[in-house]
Amino acid sequence: MWSWVLHRVTGFLIFMFLLVHVLDTAMVRVSPETYDNIMGTYHNWVMGLAEAGLVAAILVHAFNGLRIVVVDFWSKGPKYQKTLLWIGVAALVLLLVPFLVIHLSHIFGGE
């Protein structure tokens, strides 16, 4: 099932982000100048797109995780797992599209 693969991939990507986030934030204790340089490299359109991807990965992972919980703990969950998948996809689109419009306008709109 592709949702199984997607859940593992998004979980790994979120873990990698958290690892990098902890390491680059820890640099402030080692060398504030290095920390400022690292933070400066993040202000470009590539990292803006990566941020959008991170938000998408978090939403996919969250909605699929909720679907898994419902399927596992609701007696009728397995019967409705496909419906639950499409509800998760709809919720993903409802949250992700407005975010992307606003976020991408900040990245490419010059704000």
PDB file of N, CA and C in Angstrom:
ATOM      1  N   MET A   1       0.854  -1.174   0.000  1.00  0.00           N
ATOM      2  CA  MET A   1       0.000   0.000   0.000  1.00  0.00           C
ATOM      3  C   MET A   1       0.901   1.238   0.000  1.00  0.00           C
ATOM      4  N   TRP A   2       0.592   2.173  -0.892  1.00  0.00           N
ATOM      5  CA  TRP A   2       1.419   3.364  -1.032  1.00  0.00           C
ATOM      6  C   TRP A   2       1.352   4.269   0.194  1.00  0.00           C
ATOM      7  N   SER A   3       0.245   4.249   0.905  1.00  0.00           N
ATOM      8  CA  SER A   3       0.167   5.077   2.106  1.00  0.00           C
ATOM      9  C   SER A   3       1.160   4.580   3.166  1.00  0.00           C
ATOM     10  N   TRP A   4       1.424   3.285   3.195  1.00  0.00           N
ATOM     11  CA  TRP A   4       2.412   2.724   4.120  1.00  0.00           C
ATOM     12  C   TRP A   4       3.804   3.262   3.789  1.00  0.00           C
ATOM     13  N   VAL A   5       4.159   3.217   2.504  1.00  0.00           N
ATOM     14  CA  VAL A   5       5.463   3.719   2.067  1.00  0.00           C
ATOM     15  C   VAL A   5       5.571   5.221   2.327  1.00  0.00           C
ATOM     16  N   LEU A   6       4.535   5.957   1.986  1.00  0.00           N
ATOM     17  CA  LEU A   6       4.547   7.404   2.177  1.00  0.00           C
ATOM     18  C   LEU A   6       4.670   7.762   3.655  1.00  0.00           C
ATOM     19  N   HIS A   7       4.037   6.988   4.523  1.00  0.00           N
ATOM     20  CA  HIS A   7       4.127   7.245   5.963  1.00  0.00           C
ATOM     21  C   HIS A   7       5.568   7.079   6.448  1.00  0.00           C
ATOM     22  N   ARG A   8       6.245   6.038   5.976  1.00  0.00           N
ATOM     23  CA  ARG A   8       7.636   5.815   6.383  1.00  0.00           C
ATOM     24  C   ARG A   8       8.556   6.882   5.812  1.00  0.00           C
ATOM     25  N   VAL A   9       8.366   7.260   4.564  1.00  0.00           N
ATOM     26  CA  VAL A   9       9.217   8.277   3.935  1.00  0.00           C
ATOM     27  C   VAL A   9       9.035   9.620   4.622  1.00  0.00           C
ATOM     28  N   THR A  10       7.789  10.027   4.876  1.00  0.00           N
ATOM     29  CA  THR A  10       7.569  11.316   5.533  1.00  0.00           C
ATOM     30  C   THR A  10       8.093  11.290   6.967  1.00  0.00           C
ATOM     31  N   GLY A  11       7.968  10.176   7.646  1.00  0.00           N
ATOM     32  CA  GLY A  11       8.521  10.062   8.993  1.00  0.00           C
ATOM     33  C   GLY A  11      10.030  10.224   8.990  1.00  0.00           C
ATOM     34  N   PHE A  12      10.698   9.612   8.030  1.00  0.00           N
ATOM     35  CA  PHE A  12      12.151   9.740   7.914  1.00  0.00           C
ATOM     36  C   PHE A  12      12.549  11.173   7.592  1.00  0.00           C
ATOM     37  N   LEU A  13      11.833  11.815   6.677  1.00  0.00           N
ATOM     38  CA  LEU A  13      12.150  13.201   6.317  1.00  0.00           C
ATOM     39  C   LEU A  13      11.953  14.146   7.502  1.00  0.00           C
ATOM     40  N   ILE A  14      10.908  13.940   8.267  1.00  0.00           N
ATOM     41  CA  ILE A  14      10.672  14.765   9.453  1.00  0.00           C
ATOM     42  C   ILE A  14      11.786  14.535  10.472  1.00  0.00           C
ATOM     43  N   PHE A  15      12.202  13.288  10.653  1.00  0.00           N
ATOM     44  CA  PHE A  15      13.312  12.989  11.557  1.00  0.00           C
ATOM     45  C   PHE A  15      14.587  13.698  11.103  1.00  0.00           C
ATOM     46  N   MET A  16      14.881  13.658   9.807  1.00  0.00           N
ATOM     47  CA  MET A  16      16.094  14.318   9.296  1.00  0.00           C
ATOM     48  C   MET A  16      16.021  15.825   9.524  1.00  0.00           C
ATOM     49  N   PHE A  17      14.854  16.426   9.317  1.00  0.00           N
ATOM     50  CA  PHE A  17      14.706  17.855   9.594  1.00  0.00           C
ATOM     51  C   PHE A  17      14.991  18.142  11.065  1.00  0.00           C
ATOM     52  N   LEU A  18      14.405  17.341  11.952  1.00  0.00           N
ATOM     53  CA  LEU A  18      14.601  17.573  13.383  1.00  0.00           C
ATOM     54  C   LEU A  18      16.070  17.435  13.777  1.00  0.00           C
ATOM     55  N   LEU A  19      16.762  16.482  13.185  1.00  0.00           N
ATOM     56  CA  LEU A  19      18.187  16.309  13.457  1.00  0.00           C
ATOM     57  C   LEU A  19      18.975  17.546  13.035  1.00  0.00           C
ATOM     58  N   VAL A  20      18.740  18.018  11.821  1.00  0.00           N
ATOM     59  CA  VAL A  20      19.432  19.217  11.334  1.00  0.00           C
ATOM     60  C   VAL A  20      19.049  20.425  12.180  1.00  0.00           C
ATOM     61  N   HIS A  21      17.777  20.528  12.531  1.00  0.00           N
ATOM     62  CA  HIS A  21      17.304  21.659  13.329  1.00  0.00           C
ATOM     63  C   HIS A  21      18.003  21.701  14.693  1.00  0.00           C
ATOM     64  N   VAL A  22      18.113  20.569  15.340  1.00  0.00           N
ATOM     65  CA  VAL A  22      18.776  20.524  16.643  1.00  0.00           C
ATOM     66  C   VAL A  22      20.259  20.876  16.494  1.00  0.00           C
ATOM     67  N   LEU A  23      20.902  20.335  15.459  1.00  0.00           N
ATOM     68  CA  LEU A  23      22.333  20.606  15.267  1.00  0.00           C
ATOM     69  C   LEU A  23      22.599  22.071  14.937  1.00  0.00           C
ATOM     70  N   ASP A  24      21.823  22.648  14.018  1.00  0.00           N
ATOM     71  CA  ASP A  24      22.111  24.050  13.675  1.00  0.00           C
ATOM     72  C   ASP A  24      21.724  25.003  14.804  1.00  0.00           C
ATOM     73  N   THR A  25      20.699  24.661  15.586  1.00  0.00           N
ATOM     74  CA  THR A  25      20.347  25.497  16.730  1.00  0.00           C
ATOM     75  C   THR A  25      21.400  25.376  17.832  1.00  0.00           C
ATOM     76  N   ALA A  26      21.985  24.205  17.978  1.00  0.00           N
ATOM     77  CA  ALA A  26      23.030  24.014  18.985  1.00  0.00           C
ATOM     78  C   ALA A  26      24.272  24.844  18.678  1.00  0.00           C
ATOM     79  N   MET A  27      24.438  25.226  17.429  1.00  0.00           N
ATOM     80  CA  MET A  27      25.608  26.031  17.052  1.00  0.00           C
ATOM     81  C   MET A  27      25.623  27.387  17.746  1.00  0.00           C
ATOM     82  N   VAL A  28      24.494  27.877  18.195  1.00  0.00           N
ATOM     83  CA  VAL A  28      24.457  29.167  18.867  1.00  0.00           C
ATOM     84  C   VAL A  28      25.280  29.131  20.154  1.00  0.00           C
ATOM     85  N   ARG A  29      25.352  27.960  20.792  1.00  0.00           N
ATOM     86  CA  ARG A  29      26.156  27.820  22.013  1.00  0.00           C
ATOM     87  C   ARG A  29      27.635  27.689  21.696  1.00  0.00           C
ATOM     88  N   VAL A  30      27.965  27.127  20.537  1.00  0.00           N
ATOM     89  CA  VAL A  30      29.358  26.913  20.154  1.00  0.00           C
ATOM     90  C   VAL A  30      29.966  28.195  19.603  1.00  0.00           C
ATOM     91  N   SER A  31      29.264  28.783  18.632  1.00  0.00           N
ATOM     92  CA  SER A  31      29.775  29.992  17.987  1.00  0.00           C
ATOM     93  C   SER A  31      28.598  30.786  17.425  1.00  0.00           C
ATOM     94  N   PRO A  32      28.231  31.882  18.066  1.00  0.00           N
ATOM     95  CA  PRO A  32      27.119  32.693  17.563  1.00  0.00           C
ATOM     96  C   PRO A  32      27.332  33.199  16.134  1.00  0.00           C
ATOM     97  N   GLU A  33      28.582  33.478  15.760  1.00  0.00           N
ATOM     98  CA  GLU A  33      28.857  33.938  14.392  1.00  0.00           C
ATOM     99  C   GLU A  33      28.565  32.831  13.378  1.00  0.00           C
ATOM    100  N   THR A  34      28.969  31.606  13.706  1.00  0.00           N
ATOM    101  CA  THR A  34      28.687  30.469  12.821  1.00  0.00           C
ATOM    102  C   THR A  34      27.188  30.238  12.721  1.00  0.00           C
ATOM    103  N   TYR A  35      26.506  30.356  13.836  1.00  0.00           N
ATOM    104  CA  TYR A  35      25.051  30.206  13.840  1.00  0.00           C
ATOM    105  C   TYR A  35      24.412  31.246  12.923  1.00  0.00           C
ATOM    106  N   ASP A  36      24.850  32.500  13.024  1.00  0.00           N
ATOM    107  CA  ASP A  36      24.307  33.550  12.157  1.00  0.00           C
ATOM    108  C   ASP A  36      24.576  33.251  10.693  1.00  0.00           C
ATOM    109  N   ASN A  37      25.764  32.736  10.378  1.00  0.00           N
ATOM    110  CA  ASN A  37      26.090  32.369   8.991  1.00  0.00           C
ATOM    111  C   ASN A  37      25.193  31.238   8.493  1.00  0.00           C
ATOM    112  N   ILE A  38      24.970  30.251   9.343  1.00  0.00           N
ATOM    113  CA  ILE A  38      24.102  29.124   8.960  1.00  0.00           C
ATOM    114  C   ILE A  38      22.687  29.628   8.710  1.00  0.00           C
ATOM    115  N   MET A  39      22.179  30.448   9.621  1.00  0.00           N
ATOM    116  CA  MET A  39      20.827  30.982   9.453  1.00  0.00           C
ATOM    117  C   MET A  39      20.728  31.838   8.188  1.00  0.00           C
ATOM    118  N   GLY A  40      21.784  32.540   7.856  1.00  0.00           N
ATOM    119  CA  GLY A  40      21.792  33.358   6.643  1.00  0.00           C
ATOM    120  C   GLY A  40      21.684  32.533   5.376  1.00  0.00           C
ATOM    121  N   THR A  41      22.237  31.320   5.404  1.00  0.00           N
ATOM    122  CA  THR A  41      22.162  30.470   4.204  1.00  0.00           C
ATOM    123  C   THR A  41      20.756  29.933   3.965  1.00  0.00           C
ATOM    124  N   TYR A  42      19.900  30.005   4.975  1.00  0.00           N
ATOM    125  CA  TYR A  42      18.546  29.476   4.836  1.00  0.00           C
ATOM    126  C   TYR A  42      17.590  30.453   4.162  1.00  0.00           C
ATOM    127  N   HIS A  43      17.998  31.678   3.943  1.00  0.00           N
ATOM    128  CA  HIS A  43      17.105  32.695   3.383  1.00  0.00           C
ATOM    129  C   HIS A  43      17.226  32.745   1.861  1.00  0.00           C
ATOM    130  N   ASN A  44      16.665  31.731   1.192  1.00  0.00           N
ATOM    131  CA  ASN A  44      16.625  31.707  -0.266  1.00  0.00           C
ATOM    132  C   ASN A  44      15.419  30.880  -0.713  1.00  0.00           C
ATOM    133  N   TRP A  45      15.145  30.911  -1.990  1.00  0.00           N
ATOM    134  CA  TRP A  45      13.935  30.263  -2.500  1.00  0.00           C
ATOM    135  C   TRP A  45      14.010  28.736  -2.396  1.00  0.00           C
ATOM    136  N   VAL A  46      15.208  28.164  -2.451  1.00  0.00           N
ATOM    137  CA  VAL A  46      15.336  26.707  -2.343  1.00  0.00           C
ATOM    138  C   VAL A  46      14.886  26.245  -0.960  1.00  0.00           C
ATOM    139  N   MET A  47      15.346  26.948   0.074  1.00  0.00           N
ATOM    140  CA  MET A  47      14.944  26.591   1.430  1.00  0.00           C
ATOM    141  C   MET A  47      13.464  26.898   1.662  1.00  0.00           C
ATOM    142  N   GLY A  48      12.949  27.917   0.983  1.00  0.00           N
ATOM    143  CA  GLY A  48      11.519  28.201   1.065  1.00  0.00           C
ATOM    144  C   GLY A  48      10.692  27.040   0.524  1.00  0.00           C
ATOM    145  N   LEU A  49      11.148  26.469  -0.588  1.00  0.00           N
ATOM    146  CA  LEU A  49      10.465  25.294  -1.134  1.00  0.00           C
ATOM    147  C   LEU A  49      10.631  24.086  -0.211  1.00  0.00           C
ATOM    148  N   ALA A  50      11.811  23.972   0.410  1.00  0.00           N
ATOM    149  CA  ALA A  50      12.022  22.881   1.362  1.00  0.00           C
ATOM    150  C   ALA A  50      11.094  23.025   2.572  1.00  0.00           C
ATOM    151  N   GLU A  51      10.868  24.250   3.017  1.00  0.00           N
ATOM    152  CA  GLU A  51       9.922  24.484   4.111  1.00  0.00           C
ATOM    153  C   GLU A  51       8.518  24.056   3.714  1.00  0.00           C
ATOM    154  N   ALA A  52       8.129  24.364   2.487  1.00  0.00           N
ATOM    155  CA  ALA A  52       6.810  23.940   1.996  1.00  0.00           C
ATOM    156  C   ALA A  52       6.729  22.415   1.964  1.00  0.00           C
ATOM    157  N   GLY A  53       7.806  21.773   1.533  1.00  0.00           N
ATOM    158  CA  GLY A  53       7.844  20.310   1.538  1.00  0.00           C
ATOM    159  C   GLY A  53       7.765  19.734   2.935  1.00  0.00           C
ATOM    160  N   LEU A  54       8.415  20.409   3.886  1.00  0.00           N
ATOM    161  CA  LEU A  54       8.357  19.960   5.277  1.00  0.00           C
ATOM    162  C   LEU A  54       6.936  20.025   5.812  1.00  0.00           C
ATOM    163  N   VAL A  55       6.243  21.124   5.548  1.00  0.00           N
ATOM    164  CA  VAL A  55       4.857  21.250   6.005  1.00  0.00           C
ATOM    165  C   VAL A  55       3.993  20.173   5.352  1.00  0.00           C
ATOM    166  N   ALA A  56       4.203  19.923   4.063  1.00  0.00           N
ATOM    167  CA  ALA A  56       3.447  18.869   3.376  1.00  0.00           C
ATOM    168  C   ALA A  56       3.734  17.508   4.004  1.00  0.00           C
ATOM    169  N   ALA A  57       4.998  17.226   4.290  1.00  0.00           N
ATOM    170  CA  ALA A  57       5.359  15.938   4.899  1.00  0.00           C
ATOM    171  C   ALA A  57       4.720  15.786   6.276  1.00  0.00           C
ATOM    172  N   ILE A  58       4.726  16.859   7.067  1.00  0.00           N
ATOM    173  CA  ILE A  58       4.118  16.797   8.402  1.00  0.00           C
ATOM    174  C   ILE A  58       2.622  16.526   8.301  1.00  0.00           C
ATOM    175  N   LEU A  59       1.945  17.220   7.382  1.00  0.00           N
ATOM    176  CA  LEU A  59       0.501  17.010   7.237  1.00  0.00           C
ATOM    177  C   LEU A  59       0.178  15.607   6.733  1.00  0.00           C
ATOM    178  N   VAL A  60       0.921  15.130   5.749  1.00  0.00           N
ATOM    179  CA  VAL A  60       0.697  13.771   5.235  1.00  0.00           C
ATOM    180  C   VAL A  60       0.902  12.759   6.356  1.00  0.00           C
ATOM    181  N   HIS A  61       1.997  12.909   7.077  1.00  0.00           N
ATOM    182  CA  HIS A  61       2.321  11.973   8.152  1.00  0.00           C
ATOM    183  C   HIS A  61       1.254  12.020   9.252  1.00  0.00           C
ATOM    184  N   ALA A  62       0.812  13.218   9.603  1.00  0.00           N
ATOM    185  CA  ALA A  62      -0.185  13.364  10.668  1.00  0.00           C
ATOM    186  C   ALA A  62      -1.525  12.754  10.266  1.00  0.00           C
ATOM    187  N   PHE A  63      -2.021  13.097   9.086  1.00  0.00           N
ATOM    188  CA  PHE A  63      -3.329  12.582   8.685  1.00  0.00           C
ATOM    189  C   PHE A  63      -3.306  11.073   8.454  1.00  0.00           C
ATOM    190  N   ASN A  64      -2.209  10.566   7.910  1.00  0.00           N
ATOM    191  CA  ASN A  64      -2.124   9.122   7.734  1.00  0.00           C
ATOM    192  C   ASN A  64      -1.995   8.424   9.087  1.00  0.00           C
ATOM    193  N   GLY A  65      -1.279   9.031  10.021  1.00  0.00           N
ATOM    194  CA  GLY A  65      -1.176   8.460  11.368  1.00  0.00           C
ATOM    195  C   GLY A  65      -2.518   8.409  12.063  1.00  0.00           C
ATOM    196  N   LEU A  66      -3.303   9.467  11.916  1.00  0.00           N
ATOM    197  CA  LEU A  66      -4.657   9.461  12.492  1.00  0.00           C
ATOM    198  C   LEU A  66      -5.517   8.380  11.847  1.00  0.00           C
ATOM    199  N   ARG A  67      -5.367   8.209  10.534  1.00  0.00           N
ATOM    200  CA  ARG A  67      -6.116   7.152   9.835  1.00  0.00           C
ATOM    201  C   ARG A  67      -5.728   5.782  10.372  1.00  0.00           C
ATOM    202  N   ILE A  68      -4.447   5.575  10.600  1.00  0.00           N
ATOM    203  CA  ILE A  68      -3.980   4.292  11.129  1.00  0.00           C
ATOM    204  C   ILE A  68      -4.554   4.038  12.514  1.00  0.00           C
ATOM    205  N   VAL A  69      -4.581   5.055  13.353  1.00  0.00           N
ATOM    206  CA  VAL A  69      -5.147   4.910  14.703  1.00  0.00           C
ATOM    207  C   VAL A  69      -6.625   4.527  14.625  1.00  0.00           C
ATOM    208  N   VAL A  70      -7.360   5.217  13.759  1.00  0.00           N
ATOM    209  CA  VAL A  70      -8.793   4.910  13.630  1.00  0.00           C
ATOM    210  C   VAL A  70      -8.995   3.489  13.116  1.00  0.00           C
ATOM    211  N   VAL A  71      -8.218   3.088  12.114  1.00  0.00           N
ATOM    212  CA  VAL A  71      -8.356   1.730  11.575  1.00  0.00           C
ATOM    213  C   VAL A  71      -8.020   0.691  12.641  1.00  0.00           C
ATOM    214  N   ASP A  72      -7.005   0.959  13.447  1.00  0.00           N
ATOM    215  CA  ASP A  72      -6.584  -0.014  14.462  1.00  0.00           C
ATOM    216  C   ASP A  72      -7.537  -0.105  15.653  1.00  0.00           C
ATOM    217  N   PHE A  73      -8.112   1.017  16.062  1.00  0.00           N
ATOM    218  CA  PHE A  73      -8.877   1.027  17.307  1.00  0.00           C
ATOM    219  C   PHE A  73     -10.388   1.111  17.135  1.00  0.00           C
ATOM    220  N   TRP A  74     -10.881   1.259  15.924  1.00  0.00           N
ATOM    221  CA  TRP A  74     -12.321   1.276  15.679  1.00  0.00           C
ATOM    222  C   TRP A  74     -12.681  -0.051  15.036  1.00  0.00           C
ATOM    223  N   SER A  75     -13.685  -0.701  15.561  1.00  0.00           N
ATOM    224  CA  SER A  75     -14.034  -2.036  15.060  1.00  0.00           C
ATOM    225  C   SER A  75     -14.400  -2.028  13.580  1.00  0.00           C
ATOM    226  N   LYS A  76     -14.953  -0.922  13.094  1.00  0.00           N
ATOM    227  CA  LYS A  76     -15.314  -0.832  11.676  1.00  0.00           C
ATOM    228  C   LYS A  76     -14.213  -0.154  10.848  1.00  0.00           C
ATOM    229  N   GLY A  77     -13.093   0.153  11.486  1.00  0.00           N
ATOM    230  CA  GLY A  77     -12.003   0.848  10.814  1.00  0.00           C
ATOM    231  C   GLY A  77     -11.503   0.166   9.549  1.00  0.00           C
ATOM    232  N   PRO A  78     -11.216  -1.149   9.603  1.00  0.00           N
ATOM    233  CA  PRO A  78     -10.728  -1.810   8.387  1.00  0.00           C
ATOM    234  C   PRO A  78     -11.721  -1.734   7.221  1.00  0.00           C
ATOM    235  N   LYS A  79     -13.006  -1.758   7.545  1.00  0.00           N
ATOM    236  CA  LYS A  79     -14.032  -1.685   6.499  1.00  0.00           C
ATOM    237  C   LYS A  79     -14.009  -0.333   5.790  1.00  0.00           C
ATOM    238  N   TYR A  80     -13.698   0.721   6.555  1.00  0.00           N
ATOM    239  CA  TYR A  80     -13.744   2.078   6.007  1.00  0.00           C
ATOM    240  C   TYR A  80     -12.366   2.688   5.777  1.00  0.00           C
ATOM    241  N   GLN A  81     -11.321   1.855   5.706  1.00  0.00           N
ATOM    242  CA  GLN A  81      -9.988   2.429   5.595  1.00  0.00           C
ATOM    243  C   GLN A  81      -9.784   3.225   4.304  1.00  0.00           C
ATOM    244  N   LYS A  82     -10.395   2.788   3.212  1.00  0.00           N
ATOM    245  CA  LYS A  82     -10.247   3.537   1.964  1.00  0.00           C
ATOM    246  C   LYS A  82     -10.963   4.884   2.062  1.00  0.00           C
ATOM    247  N   THR A  83     -12.126   4.902   2.660  1.00  0.00           N
ATOM    248  CA  THR A  83     -12.856   6.155   2.869  1.00  0.00           C
ATOM    249  C   THR A  83     -12.060   7.077   3.781  1.00  0.00           C
ATOM    250  N   LEU A  84     -11.485   6.508   4.839  1.00  0.00           N
ATOM    251  CA  LEU A  84     -10.670   7.301   5.750  1.00  0.00           C
ATOM    252  C   LEU A  84      -9.448   7.879   5.044  1.00  0.00           C
ATOM    253  N   LEU A  85      -8.880   7.115   4.117  1.00  0.00           N
ATOM    254  CA  LEU A  85      -7.743   7.617   3.341  1.00  0.00           C
ATOM    255  C   LEU A  85      -8.150   8.849   2.542  1.00  0.00           C
ATOM    256  N   TRP A  86      -9.298   8.794   1.886  1.00  0.00           N
ATOM    257  CA  TRP A  86      -9.748   9.933   1.075  1.00  0.00           C
ATOM    258  C   TRP A  86     -10.157  11.117   1.932  1.00  0.00           C
ATOM    259  N   ILE A  87     -10.653  10.865   3.136  1.00  0.00           N
ATOM    260  CA  ILE A  87     -10.938  11.967   4.061  1.00  0.00           C
ATOM    261  C   ILE A  87      -9.628  12.652   4.446  1.00  0.00           C
ATOM    262  N   GLY A  88      -8.596  11.858   4.690  1.00  0.00           N
ATOM    263  CA  GLY A  88      -7.272  12.414   4.996  1.00  0.00           C
ATOM    264  C   GLY A  88      -6.698  13.214   3.842  1.00  0.00           C
ATOM    265  N   VAL A  89      -6.883  12.717   2.627  1.00  0.00           N
ATOM    266  CA  VAL A  89      -6.404  13.446   1.442  1.00  0.00           C
ATOM    267  C   VAL A  89      -7.151  14.772   1.308  1.00  0.00           C
ATOM    268  N   ALA A  90      -8.454  14.753   1.535  1.00  0.00           N
ATOM    269  CA  ALA A  90      -9.239  15.988   1.457  1.00  0.00           C
ATOM    270  C   ALA A  90      -8.795  16.987   2.520  1.00  0.00           C
ATOM    271  N   ALA A  91      -8.564  16.511   3.742  1.00  0.00           N
ATOM    272  CA  ALA A  91      -8.088  17.397   4.810  1.00  0.00           C
ATOM    273  C   ALA A  91      -6.714  17.955   4.469  1.00  0.00           C
ATOM    274  N   LEU A  92      -5.858  17.126   3.890  1.00  0.00           N
ATOM    275  CA  LEU A  92      -4.530  17.571   3.462  1.00  0.00           C
ATOM    276  C   LEU A  92      -4.643  18.702   2.450  1.00  0.00           C
ATOM    277  N   VAL A  93      -5.476  18.518   1.459  1.00  0.00           N
ATOM    278  CA  VAL A  93      -5.638  19.539   0.417  1.00  0.00           C
ATOM    279  C   VAL A  93      -6.226  20.819   1.011  1.00  0.00           C
ATOM    280  N   LEU A  94      -7.225  20.676   1.884  1.00  0.00           N
ATOM    281  CA  LEU A  94      -7.857  21.855   2.491  1.00  0.00           C
ATOM    282  C   LEU A  94      -6.882  22.687   3.322  1.00  0.00           C
ATOM    283  N   LEU A  95      -5.922  22.051   3.943  1.00  0.00           N
ATOM    284  CA  LEU A  95      -4.943  22.788   4.738  1.00  0.00           C
ATOM    285  C   LEU A  95      -3.708  23.199   3.942  1.00  0.00           C
ATOM    286  N   LEU A  96      -3.261  22.327   3.040  1.00  0.00           N
ATOM    287  CA  LEU A  96      -2.001  22.574   2.339  1.00  0.00           C
ATOM    288  C   LEU A  96      -2.130  23.643   1.262  1.00  0.00           C
ATOM    289  N   VAL A  97      -3.221  23.651   0.515  1.00  0.00           N
ATOM    290  CA  VAL A  97      -3.352  24.611  -0.589  1.00  0.00           C
ATOM    291  C   VAL A  97      -3.317  26.062  -0.096  1.00  0.00           C
ATOM    292  N   PRO A  98      -4.116  26.439   0.917  1.00  0.00           N
ATOM    293  CA  PRO A  98      -4.006  27.830   1.390  1.00  0.00           C
ATOM    294  C   PRO A  98      -2.616  28.169   1.936  1.00  0.00           C
ATOM    295  N   PHE A  99      -2.013  27.210   2.648  1.00  0.00           N
ATOM    296  CA  PHE A  99      -0.660  27.451   3.143  1.00  0.00           C
ATOM    297  C   PHE A  99       0.297  27.703   1.991  1.00  0.00           C
ATOM    298  N   LEU A 100       0.236  26.860   0.960  1.00  0.00           N
ATOM    299  CA  LEU A 100       1.157  27.011  -0.166  1.00  0.00           C
ATOM    300  C   LEU A 100       0.955  28.337  -0.886  1.00  0.00           C
ATOM    301  N   VAL A 101      -0.286  28.764  -1.040  1.00  0.00           N
ATOM    302  CA  VAL A 101      -0.550  30.048  -1.697  1.00  0.00           C
ATOM    303  C   VAL A 101       0.118  31.180  -0.922  1.00  0.00           C
ATOM    304  N   ILE A 102      -0.065  31.187   0.376  1.00  0.00           N
ATOM    305  CA  ILE A 102       0.519  32.253   1.208  1.00  0.00           C
ATOM    306  C   ILE A 102       2.039  32.127   1.255  1.00  0.00           C
ATOM    307  N   HIS A 103       2.528  30.928   1.523  1.00  0.00           N
ATOM    308  CA  HIS A 103       3.968  30.722   1.672  1.00  0.00           C
ATOM    309  C   HIS A 103       4.720  31.012   0.373  1.00  0.00           C
ATOM    310  N   LEU A 104       4.220  30.498  -0.731  1.00  0.00           N
ATOM    311  CA  LEU A 104       4.903  30.725  -2.005  1.00  0.00           C
ATOM    312  C   LEU A 104       4.829  32.180  -2.438  1.00  0.00           C
ATOM    313  N   SER A 105       3.771  32.882  -2.054  1.00  0.00           N
ATOM    314  CA  SER A 105       3.707  34.313  -2.365  1.00  0.00           C
ATOM    315  C   SER A 105       4.772  35.081  -1.589  1.00  0.00           C
ATOM    316  N   HIS A 106       5.097  34.637  -0.376  1.00  0.00           N
ATOM    317  CA  HIS A 106       6.169  35.266   0.388  1.00  0.00           C
ATOM    318  C   HIS A 106       7.532  34.950  -0.223  1.00  0.00           C
ATOM    319  N   ILE A 107       7.690  33.740  -0.718  1.00  0.00           N
ATOM    320  CA  ILE A 107       8.974  33.350  -1.304  1.00  0.00           C
ATOM    321  C   ILE A 107       9.218  34.060  -2.626  1.00  0.00           C
ATOM    322  N   PHE A 108       8.238  34.016  -3.519  1.00  0.00           N
ATOM    323  CA  PHE A 108       8.438  34.543  -4.865  1.00  0.00           C
ATOM    324  C   PHE A 108       7.834  35.925  -5.069  1.00  0.00           C
ATOM    325  N   GLY A 109       7.080  36.405  -4.071  1.00  0.00           N
ATOM    326  CA  GLY A 109       6.455  37.709  -4.201  1.00  0.00           C
ATOM    327  C   GLY A 109       7.317  38.861  -3.709  1.00  0.00           C
ATOM    328  N   GLY A 110       8.420  38.535  -3.082  1.00  0.00           N
ATOM    329  CA  GLY A 110       9.342  39.566  -2.679  1.00  0.00           C
ATOM    330  C   GLY A 110       9.119  40.121  -1.272  1.00  0.00           C
ATOM    331  N   GLU A 111       8.208  39.554  -0.508  1.00  0.00           N
ATOM    332  CA  GLU A 111       7.982  40.037   0.854  1.00  0.00           C
ATOM    333  C   GLU A 111       9.014  39.533   1.799  1.00  0.00           C
TER     334      GLU A 111
END
